[in-house]
Amino acid sequence: MAGFLYFAKGWRQPVTRRLAEEWGLGYACENEPVDAECNHPELGRGRLFTDLKRQDARALIARGRPRQVWSLHSPATGDTRPELHVGCWSDAPPQPSNLLRSTALPGHEVELGDGLGWVAPVALQWDAALSAHTAALPRGAVYDPVAAQWGPGKVDPRYEPLWQIATRFDEWMRRENQRGRDALGEQLGPAEELEVTLSKAEALSDATAALGFNYLAGPVEASVLGWFARDSQVALRVLEAVVDWPSLLAMVKKKEATGTGGG
């Protein structure tokens, strides 16, 4: 079992989950971290910490071993945050199962730059009966006194950032492919055509953030794992999964094969 290791350079006090959140590492600590002071051969004296449930306890006992590879996570900011580093075992880098959140959402598996399949959460799912996207995220309900009926409310605030990513990407897809409400009757184009309205930096940022809802990883961890090292276009595959594009394409292909598609 191999998760990520973190090192707070020059820090002498115990590292708690609350402190990790203040340092911008809240996403990496689903549980209270276990830590130990050490004098790392490369990084110097500081505090090594990790999520024990996702890391073999030997990680702390064998601190500073040559098999560890480290990258700068974030520079120090005065007295409020020390210089932070993220590391892992060179012979056992984190696998999807090591970083999977207990609150992971269902979705589509996408092969990333490391050659492994990571599940991108679906925020907008395709409803064949309605020929439209509907929310796939937890959301409340509100009562409309005029219509005298209950209707869908807002998405759970915890997933609002993912919802924004999904709706923004879906709007770009619709605009670029000139799709109407009945997407099955329109010509569907590849996501690469979106480059005129969706910058590579935005795609990478949104894809990383979306995957972060299912895994304990941020931009630095994504870079360490090589999620987009081979082809940055894979970020678009992730965003397509977030808006359930694979299901829509599968439906289109099925209709074409059976001759029931719209004309």
XYZ file of C-alpha atoms in Angstrom:
263
model
C 0.000 0.000 0.000
C 1.581 3.266 -1.081
C 0.066 6.707 -0.799
C 1.821 10.069 -0.888
C 4.269 11.308 1.729
C 4.529 14.974 2.705
C 7.392 16.868 4.290
C 7.252 20.230 6.079
C 10.773 21.609 5.956
C 11.986 23.124 9.202
C 8.703 22.407 10.986
C 9.007 21.013 14.518
C 5.403 20.825 15.746
C 2.938 17.958 15.144
C 1.014 18.213 11.870
C -2.749 17.923 12.300
C -5.426 17.720 9.653
C -6.520 21.250 10.480
C -2.971 22.505 10.026
C -2.670 20.655 6.727
C -5.845 22.409 5.569
C -4.363 25.783 6.491
C -1.342 24.890 4.387
C -3.538 24.068 1.394
C -3.199 20.314 1.828
C -6.686 19.634 3.106
C -7.495 17.699 -0.075
C -4.647 15.270 0.675
C -5.716 14.391 4.223
C -9.002 12.541 4.375
C -8.010 11.248 7.808
C -5.952 12.672 10.656
C -2.321 12.376 9.497
C 0.397 10.548 11.378
C 3.719 12.373 11.501
C 7.273 12.167 12.772
C 10.172 14.572 13.059
C 13.178 13.564 11.023
C 16.406 14.761 9.488
C 15.938 13.915 5.833
C 19.190 13.359 3.901
C 17.981 15.538 1.021
C 15.406 17.892 2.502
C 16.982 18.527 5.886
C 15.234 18.606 9.242
C 11.481 18.848 9.329
C 8.259 16.949 9.782
C 7.249 13.954 7.666
C 3.519 13.235 7.601
C 1.079 11.018 5.761
C -2.347 9.427 5.930
C -1.564 6.188 7.755
C -4.643 4.460 6.335
C -3.201 4.983 2.854
C 0.440 4.423 3.631
C 2.312 1.488 5.093
C 3.472 2.391 8.605
C 6.995 1.512 7.492
C 6.951 4.753 5.517
C 7.674 6.657 8.699
C 9.965 4.060 10.224
C 12.063 4.021 7.069
C 11.981 7.775 6.582
C 14.612 9.205 4.309
C 15.279 5.978 2.443
C 16.840 6.320 -1.036
C 13.735 4.845 -2.645
C 11.814 8.013 -1.881
C 11.513 10.614 -4.636
C 10.461 14.140 -3.709
C 9.097 17.213 -5.480
C 8.437 20.723 -4.238
C 4.768 21.126 -3.413
C 4.723 24.786 -2.417
C 7.227 27.395 -1.216
C 7.213 28.797 2.285
C 5.043 31.825 3.023
C 6.595 33.651 5.936
C 5.828 32.108 9.300
C 2.412 30.760 8.318
C 3.441 27.902 6.035
C 6.764 26.069 5.760
C 8.256 24.844 2.524
C 6.262 21.738 1.614
C 7.332 18.723 -0.406
C 5.421 15.722 -1.718
C 7.047 12.343 -2.157
C 6.419 8.702 -2.911
C 8.282 5.438 -3.225
C 10.092 5.169 -6.551
C 9.380 1.436 -6.731
C 5.777 1.756 -5.551
C 4.127 4.983 -6.779
C 0.541 5.606 -5.635
C -2.070 3.595 -7.502
C -5.687 4.666 -8.076
C -6.851 2.394 -5.253
C -4.378 4.016 -2.834
C -5.762 7.507 -3.437
C -9.453 6.740 -3.916
C -11.645 8.821 -1.632
C -14.222 7.164 0.604
C -16.716 9.611 -0.929
C -15.755 8.854 -4.547
C -18.476 9.399 -7.132
C -19.360 6.953 -9.927
C -18.067 7.794 -13.370
C -16.097 6.682 -16.402
C -12.601 5.231 -16.292
C -10.058 7.208 -18.304
C -6.528 6.022 -19.018
C -4.159 8.829 -18.065
C -0.522 9.459 -18.860
C 0.699 6.919 -16.323
C -1.052 4.158 -18.241
C -3.531 3.508 -15.428
C -7.287 3.872 -15.397
C -8.645 6.642 -13.155
C -12.385 7.182 -12.685
C -13.553 10.667 -13.639
C -16.779 11.492 -11.760
C -19.921 12.081 -13.797
C -21.595 15.364 -12.865
C -23.990 15.592 -15.819
C -25.534 12.333 -17.004
C -27.249 11.752 -20.309
C -30.967 10.958 -20.001
C -32.074 9.040 -23.087
C -35.760 9.563 -22.361
C -35.359 13.330 -22.184
C -32.582 13.523 -24.796
C -30.845 15.910 -22.445
C -28.328 16.082 -19.646
C -29.516 15.910 -16.044
C -27.627 16.373 -12.799
C -25.822 13.281 -11.560
C -24.725 14.940 -8.321
C -26.567 15.005 -4.984
C -29.028 17.876 -4.987
C -31.914 19.107 -2.920
C -35.554 19.664 -3.793
C -37.690 22.808 -3.672
C -41.439 23.213 -3.711
C -43.003 25.447 -6.368
C -46.297 26.825 -4.974
C -47.383 28.069 -8.402
C -46.958 24.699 -10.070
C -47.952 22.970 -6.833
C -45.197 20.445 -7.170
C -41.689 19.636 -6.068
C -38.776 20.307 -8.367
C -35.001 19.945 -8.362
C -33.079 22.276 -6.087
C -29.455 23.307 -5.940
C -26.562 20.880 -6.107
C -24.999 19.951 -2.777
C -22.548 22.811 -2.006
C -19.732 20.275 -1.569
C -19.978 19.471 -5.274
C -20.641 22.973 -6.579
C -17.102 23.330 -8.050
C -17.531 20.054 -9.959
C -20.954 21.174 -11.129
C -19.480 24.411 -12.450
C -16.754 22.499 -14.303
C -19.324 20.194 -15.881
C -21.835 22.843 -16.927
C -19.109 25.088 -18.329
C -17.624 22.275 -20.398
C -21.047 21.158 -21.591
C -21.820 24.690 -22.750
C -18.567 24.783 -24.692
C -19.350 21.414 -26.235
C -22.803 22.555 -27.269
C -21.547 25.795 -28.737
C -18.667 24.262 -30.635
C -20.719 21.390 -31.997
C -23.828 23.544 -32.554
C -25.993 21.039 -30.741
C -29.567 21.742 -29.725
C -31.713 20.050 -27.092
C -31.943 16.916 -29.221
C -28.236 16.147 -29.424
C -28.867 12.792 -31.047
C -29.988 14.511 -34.229
C -26.905 16.663 -34.557
C -23.432 16.061 -35.913
C -21.146 15.304 -32.967
C -17.569 16.535 -33.254
C -14.434 15.675 -31.256
C -13.564 17.634 -28.141
C -10.274 18.763 -29.659
C -12.264 21.338 -31.636
C -12.837 23.175 -28.363
C -9.315 24.569 -28.278
C -10.582 27.843 -29.735
C -12.658 28.481 -26.613
C -11.072 26.231 -23.986
C -7.400 26.846 -23.330
C -5.084 23.982 -22.538
C -4.386 25.458 -19.110
C -8.115 25.620 -18.318
C -8.650 22.053 -19.484
C -5.763 20.760 -17.377
C -6.909 22.703 -14.333
C -10.536 21.585 -14.621
C -9.617 17.960 -15.326
C -7.330 17.848 -12.297
C -9.967 19.441 -10.081
C -12.607 16.994 -11.311
C -10.405 13.980 -10.601
C -9.688 15.482 -7.195
C -13.283 14.761 -6.194
C -12.493 11.054 -6.458
C -8.817 10.979 -5.495
C -6.521 12.553 -2.908
C -4.542 14.501 -5.470
C -4.049 18.070 -6.630
C -2.004 19.659 -9.444
C 1.393 18.783 -7.933
C 0.416 15.168 -7.287
C -1.043 14.952 -10.800
C 2.290 16.103 -12.207
C 4.221 13.627 -10.050
C 1.969 10.796 -11.218
C 2.307 11.892 -14.837
C -1.427 12.140 -15.466
C -0.894 14.407 -18.465
C 2.782 13.723 -19.164
C 2.308 11.871 -22.448
C -0.519 13.912 -23.958
C -2.182 16.950 -22.427
C -5.220 16.254 -24.624
C -6.140 13.481 -22.193
C -7.509 16.290 -20.017
C -10.316 16.633 -22.561
C -11.076 12.922 -22.214
C -11.495 13.485 -18.495
C -13.873 16.405 -19.033
C -15.838 14.424 -21.602
C -16.313 11.747 -18.943
C -17.513 14.362 -16.449
C -20.378 15.285 -18.798
C -21.096 11.619 -19.620
C -19.958 11.970 -23.230
C -19.057 8.241 -23.474
C -22.680 7.281 -22.746
C -23.989 9.699 -25.363
C -21.576 8.451 -28.023
C -22.424 4.838 -27.205
C -26.112 5.661 -27.643
C -25.488 7.381 -30.971
C -23.470 4.414 -32.246
C -26.196 2.023 -31.140
C -28.867 4.032 -32.956
C -26.711 4.205 -36.082
C -26.151 0.456 -35.960
C -29.870 -0.280 -35.636
C -30.908 2.427 -38.099
C -33.072 4.243 -35.563
C -31.129 7.499 -35.437
C -32.770 10.804 -36.233
C -32.266 12.380 -39.640
